[in-house]
Amino acid sequence: MWNNRNNYLNLIKKFYFNKDIKIIIGPRRIGKSFLMTKIKEQMLITNSINEENILELNFNKKDILKSYTWEKLIKNELQRCKDKKENFVLFIDEVQELKNFEDALISLQAYIDEGKINLDIYVTGSNNKKLSSKISSNFTGRHNDFILYPYDFHELLEFYSYIFNNIKISNNYEKSLFLYSYFGGFGKIIFEIEKNKDIFQRWFLDDNWFNSPQRIEIVEIFGLIWKQILNDILKKDIFIKIKNLNSFLKVFDYVFDNIGKELSSTKIVEYFKSNLKISISHLTIEEWIDKLKDTGIINEVNFWDIKGKRILKTSPKYYCCDLGLLSFKNNYKFINTGFFLENLVYINLINKFKKDNIYTYYSNINNTIIDVDFLITNKNGLIFIEVSENLTTKDFNENSNYEKKIKNMQCIKNFYKKIIITKYFNSNPKFESFVDLNGIMIVSLYEWLYGNIEQFL
């Protein structure tokens, strides 16, 4: 099977046998188990560990989960490792499924600190809040967290080049963007694409690729796979905690219909009451959205107050963690809309910055409204980023939006970096990025995706 998670492998390798617990967090089916397998292979190749000293437990499997308690886990590891000089490794998949898992890890960490066992522990988890809160409260400063995101655009270009027998897909912008947008980068999806590569090869080589029968067949196949992935996430992480499933699923759909828009529990309550005649409390809505965030499939982006350097107490926006999931949930209807492209840029940003450094910006000063899609906070200052599908000037189109976008950015005082990313400039998809007379950088989505985004930041 194809693999190129070298960026994660190289990062995690720096923490081998450092006595801290390594935690890999991400949604189900994103590829956490696969990454742990690759860590194991890397350790064996570099002679970091003997194979007989590796124990792998997958608590996603009911038969294994039933045979274990946290006490038994401690007992087994002590029998395996205690008072032995060689190194041992423990891999636990979906650790949050084991009741009181934190008690087992606390005890094992104590034995490690006392030098009684030479054990390196790696765990994965799908419930961000449950896992993070229990680990953070019990292992302050004693754990290394790694958030696993879907394969990014560059990784997927390499993957599709491999699938299409080393044909450089990067030579075809529309096709590569289509593949990235339609199928995304979940590990399960990559596995299934490789399994169905014959269909993909026939489709890719078809000159009439967008309207070919293979495209329709592929979308149908992967629609079913995405349905399975979502069912797995919802059933295991959410459904068991919710009584009114029908109402929850309607709220779930509503959130995905409003990706990239400001969304409040009040707005959702009013919509359901007036349009669907369904009464749901604000508290219930907030709890359901929190559960969705905990699965990792949506991320919250808050509004940032520049003057107070704090999060504003206003309704946040939500973005999906993967374009393939977003496309599936919206029946592949808005691949080229502004909100979809906004989500695409957000996914690129979270691969570069921490989620806690990504905000959105809105202000109304003296009746002058400033609304910017993203505000990045980092050690070098603030970066404002606006996303547009097609940026047009007056000499190209009477209904120009260029001047409006520029004016919006000009209203932001100080010498902060300001960027407008657009798929088209005067309907040209491959224009060269440039800095306009106002010092605002106009960036081609093509260059943003294919190049190194650091050159713009």
PDB file of C-alpha atoms in Angstrom, residues 145 147 149 293 299-304 309-311 346 349-360 375-378 382:
ATOM      1  CA  ASP A 145       0.344  15.236  21.138  1.00  0.00           C
ATOM      2  CA  ILE A 147      -2.948  15.777  15.537  1.00  0.00           C
ATOM      3  CA  TYR A 149      -4.938  15.569   9.496  1.00  0.00           C
ATOM      4  CA  LYS A 293     -16.230  18.967  17.248  1.00  0.00           C
ATOM      5  CA  ASN A 299     -13.389  22.680  13.565  1.00  0.00           C
ATOM      6  CA  GLU A 300     -14.490  25.889  15.210  1.00  0.00           C
ATOM      7  CA  VAL A 301     -13.024  29.235  14.154  1.00  0.00           C
ATOM      8  CA  ASN A 302     -13.681  32.147  16.493  1.00  0.00           C
ATOM      9  CA  PHE A 303     -13.660  35.887  15.887  1.00  0.00           C
ATOM     10  CA  TRP A 304     -10.587  37.768  17.123  1.00  0.00           C
ATOM     11  CA  LYS A 309      -6.067  40.506  21.807  1.00  0.00           C
ATOM     12  CA  ARG A 310      -8.807  38.074  22.765  1.00  0.00           C
ATOM     13  CA  ILE A 311     -11.584  35.915  21.353  1.00  0.00           C
ATOM     14  CA  TYR A 346      -8.630  26.653   5.927  1.00  0.00           C
ATOM     15  CA  LEU A 349      -3.784  26.736   7.022  1.00  0.00           C
ATOM     16  CA  ILE A 350      -4.293  24.106   9.756  1.00  0.00           C
ATOM     17  CA  ASN A 351      -1.515  22.056   8.162  1.00  0.00           C
ATOM     18  CA  LYS A 352       0.757  25.071   8.644  1.00  0.00           C
ATOM     19  CA  PHE A 353      -0.483  26.685  11.869  1.00  0.00           C
ATOM     20  CA  LYS A 354      -2.041  25.430  15.070  1.00  0.00           C
ATOM     21  CA  LYS A 355      -5.836  25.635  15.154  1.00  0.00           C
ATOM     22  CA  ASP A 356      -5.603  28.043  18.088  1.00  0.00           C
ATOM     23  CA  ASN A 357      -3.775  30.538  15.849  1.00  0.00           C
ATOM     24  CA  ILE A 358      -6.500  30.681  13.191  1.00  0.00           C
ATOM     25  CA  TYR A 359      -9.407  33.090  13.604  1.00  0.00           C
ATOM     26  CA  THR A 360     -11.876  35.083  11.554  1.00  0.00           C
ATOM     27  CA  LEU A 375      -6.826  36.121  10.710  1.00  0.00           C
ATOM     28  CA  ILE A 376      -3.611  34.304  11.610  1.00  0.00           C
ATOM     29  CA  THR A 377      -1.805  35.157  14.844  1.00  0.00           C
ATOM     30  CA  ASN A 378       1.852  34.174  15.074  1.00  0.00           C
ATOM     31  CA  LEU A 382      -0.992  39.232  12.208  1.00  0.00           C
TER      32      LEU A 382
END
